[in-house]
Short mmCIF file of C-alpha atoms in Angstrom, two decimals:
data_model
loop_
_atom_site.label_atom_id
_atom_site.label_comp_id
_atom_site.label_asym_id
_atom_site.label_seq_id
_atom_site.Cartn_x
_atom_site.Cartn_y
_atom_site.Cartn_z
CA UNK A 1 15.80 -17.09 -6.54
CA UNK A 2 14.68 -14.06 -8.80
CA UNK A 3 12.00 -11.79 -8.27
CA UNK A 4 11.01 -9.06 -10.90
CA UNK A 5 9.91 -5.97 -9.76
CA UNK A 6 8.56 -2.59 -11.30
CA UNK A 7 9.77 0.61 -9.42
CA UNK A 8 7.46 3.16 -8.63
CA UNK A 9 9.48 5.46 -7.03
CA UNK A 10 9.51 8.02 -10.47
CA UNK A 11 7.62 7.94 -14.10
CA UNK A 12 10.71 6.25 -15.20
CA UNK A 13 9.03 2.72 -13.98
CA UNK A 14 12.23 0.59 -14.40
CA UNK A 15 12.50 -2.84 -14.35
CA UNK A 16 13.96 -4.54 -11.75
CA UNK A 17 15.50 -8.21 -10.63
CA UNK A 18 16.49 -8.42 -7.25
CA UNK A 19 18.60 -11.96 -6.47
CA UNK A 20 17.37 -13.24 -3.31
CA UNK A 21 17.39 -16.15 -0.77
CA UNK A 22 15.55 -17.08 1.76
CA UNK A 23 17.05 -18.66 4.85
CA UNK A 24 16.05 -21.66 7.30
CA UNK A 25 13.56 -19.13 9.18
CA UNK A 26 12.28 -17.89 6.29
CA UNK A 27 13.59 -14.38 6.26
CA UNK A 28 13.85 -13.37 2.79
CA UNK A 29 17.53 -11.28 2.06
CA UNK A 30 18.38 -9.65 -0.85
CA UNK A 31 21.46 -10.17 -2.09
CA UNK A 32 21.38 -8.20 -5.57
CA UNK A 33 19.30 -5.85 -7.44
CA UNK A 34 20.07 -4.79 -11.07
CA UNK A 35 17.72 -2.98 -13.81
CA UNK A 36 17.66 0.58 -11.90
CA UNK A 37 19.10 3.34 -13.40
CA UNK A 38 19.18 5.36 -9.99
CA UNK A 39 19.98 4.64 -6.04
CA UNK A 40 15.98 4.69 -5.27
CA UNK A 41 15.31 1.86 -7.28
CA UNK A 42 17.81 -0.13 -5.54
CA UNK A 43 16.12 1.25 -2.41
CA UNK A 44 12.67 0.51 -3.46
CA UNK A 45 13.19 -3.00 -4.44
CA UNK A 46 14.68 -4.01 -0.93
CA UNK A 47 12.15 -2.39 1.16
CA UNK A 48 9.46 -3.91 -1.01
CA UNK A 49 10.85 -6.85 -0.87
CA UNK A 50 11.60 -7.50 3.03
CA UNK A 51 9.23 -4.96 4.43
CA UNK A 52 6.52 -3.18 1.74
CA UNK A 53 4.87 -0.75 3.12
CA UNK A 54 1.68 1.66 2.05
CA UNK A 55 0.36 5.18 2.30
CA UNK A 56 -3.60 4.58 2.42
CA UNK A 57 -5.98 7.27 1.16
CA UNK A 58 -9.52 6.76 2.01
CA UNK A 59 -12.51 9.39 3.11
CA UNK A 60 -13.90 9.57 6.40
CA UNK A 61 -18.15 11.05 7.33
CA UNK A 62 -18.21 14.75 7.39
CA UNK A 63 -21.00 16.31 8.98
CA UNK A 64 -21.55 20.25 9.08
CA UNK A 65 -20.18 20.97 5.25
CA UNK A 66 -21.35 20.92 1.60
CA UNK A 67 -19.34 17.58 1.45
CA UNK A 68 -20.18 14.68 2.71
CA UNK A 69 -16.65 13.18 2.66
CA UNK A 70 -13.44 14.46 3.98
CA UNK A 71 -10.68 12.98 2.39
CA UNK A 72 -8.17 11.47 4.71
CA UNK A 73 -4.33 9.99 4.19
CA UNK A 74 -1.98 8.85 6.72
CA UNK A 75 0.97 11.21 7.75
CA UNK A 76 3.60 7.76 6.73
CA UNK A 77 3.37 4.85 5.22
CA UNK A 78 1.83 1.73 7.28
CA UNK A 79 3.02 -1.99 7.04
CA UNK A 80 1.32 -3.24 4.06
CA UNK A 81 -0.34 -6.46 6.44
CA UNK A 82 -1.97 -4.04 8.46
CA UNK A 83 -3.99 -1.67 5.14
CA UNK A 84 -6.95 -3.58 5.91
CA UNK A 85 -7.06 -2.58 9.45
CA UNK A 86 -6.15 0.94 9.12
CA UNK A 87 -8.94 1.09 6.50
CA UNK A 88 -11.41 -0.60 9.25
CA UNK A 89 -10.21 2.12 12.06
CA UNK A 90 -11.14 5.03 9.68
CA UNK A 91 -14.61 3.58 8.24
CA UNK A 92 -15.31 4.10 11.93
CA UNK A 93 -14.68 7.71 11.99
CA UNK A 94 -17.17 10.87 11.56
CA UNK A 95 -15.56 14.18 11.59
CA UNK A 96 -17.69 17.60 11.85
CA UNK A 97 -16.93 20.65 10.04
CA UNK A 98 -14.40 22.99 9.94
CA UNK A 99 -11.30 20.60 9.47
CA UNK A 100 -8.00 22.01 8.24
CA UNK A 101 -5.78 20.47 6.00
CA UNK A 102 -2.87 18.52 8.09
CA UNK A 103 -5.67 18.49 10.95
CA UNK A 104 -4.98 14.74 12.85
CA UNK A 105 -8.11 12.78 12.39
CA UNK A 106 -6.70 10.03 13.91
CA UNK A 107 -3.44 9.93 16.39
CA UNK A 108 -1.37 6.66 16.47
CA UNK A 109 -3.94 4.24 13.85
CA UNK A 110 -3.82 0.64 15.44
CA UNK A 111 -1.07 1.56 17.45
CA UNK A 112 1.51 2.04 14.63
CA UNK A 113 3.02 5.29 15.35
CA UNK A 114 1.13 6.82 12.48
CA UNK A 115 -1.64 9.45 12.49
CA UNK A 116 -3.93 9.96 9.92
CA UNK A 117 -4.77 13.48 8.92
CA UNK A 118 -7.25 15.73 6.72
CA UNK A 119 -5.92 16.10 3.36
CA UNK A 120 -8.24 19.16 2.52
CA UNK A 121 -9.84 21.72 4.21
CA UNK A 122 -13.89 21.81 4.48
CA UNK A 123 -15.56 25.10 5.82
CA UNK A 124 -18.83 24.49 7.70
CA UNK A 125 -22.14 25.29 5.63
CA UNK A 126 -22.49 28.81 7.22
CA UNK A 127 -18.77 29.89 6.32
#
């Protein structure tokens, strides 16, 4: 079977077919890709193809700072099954002033092996 595939890896958004087939388990493999003009496309459409993953950006409560929100991103990109549950552990979250940026908000989200962090710096109100 075919599947059609936009990179995203760089503005030049190519086009991509990957050949595929899935087998009696159901594991999809990739046998081909063609449309990419460079090695990341090629690289892109496997990994989004047998195991996409995300980086999520999202805000957590900030207390203590002109802000209410700290913005918040994860130091890697998660499985993209488990988004919604990432998203779930950080609604849960209130920081208080002064974070740093890189600061870990949250050490090993859902267990994955990934923390998420501050992606700005917010200085309490008296700073």
């Amino acid at each position: 079977m075919k599947k059609e595939l936009t990179c995203i890896i760089c503005p030049m958004g190519c086009a991509l077919e990957a050949e595929c087939e899935t087998d009696a388990d159901g594991m999809l493999t990739v046998l081909s890709v063609a449309g990419n003009t460079c090695p990341r496309g090629e690289r892109y459409a496997r990994a989004e193809l047998t195991h996409p993953t995300r980086t999520v950006t999202s805000t957590v409560t900030l207390t203590g700072a002109r802000h209410r929100r700290l913005p918040v991103i994860t130091s890697e990109p998660v499985p993209r099954e488990r988004v919604m549950d990432v998203c779930r552990e950080i609604r849960r979250v209130s920081v208080c002033a002064p974070v740093k940026i890189h600061d870990i908000i949250i050490e090993n989200v859902c267990g994955l092996g990934v923390s998420v962090i501050a992606s700005r710096s917010m200085q309490p109100y008296d700073s």
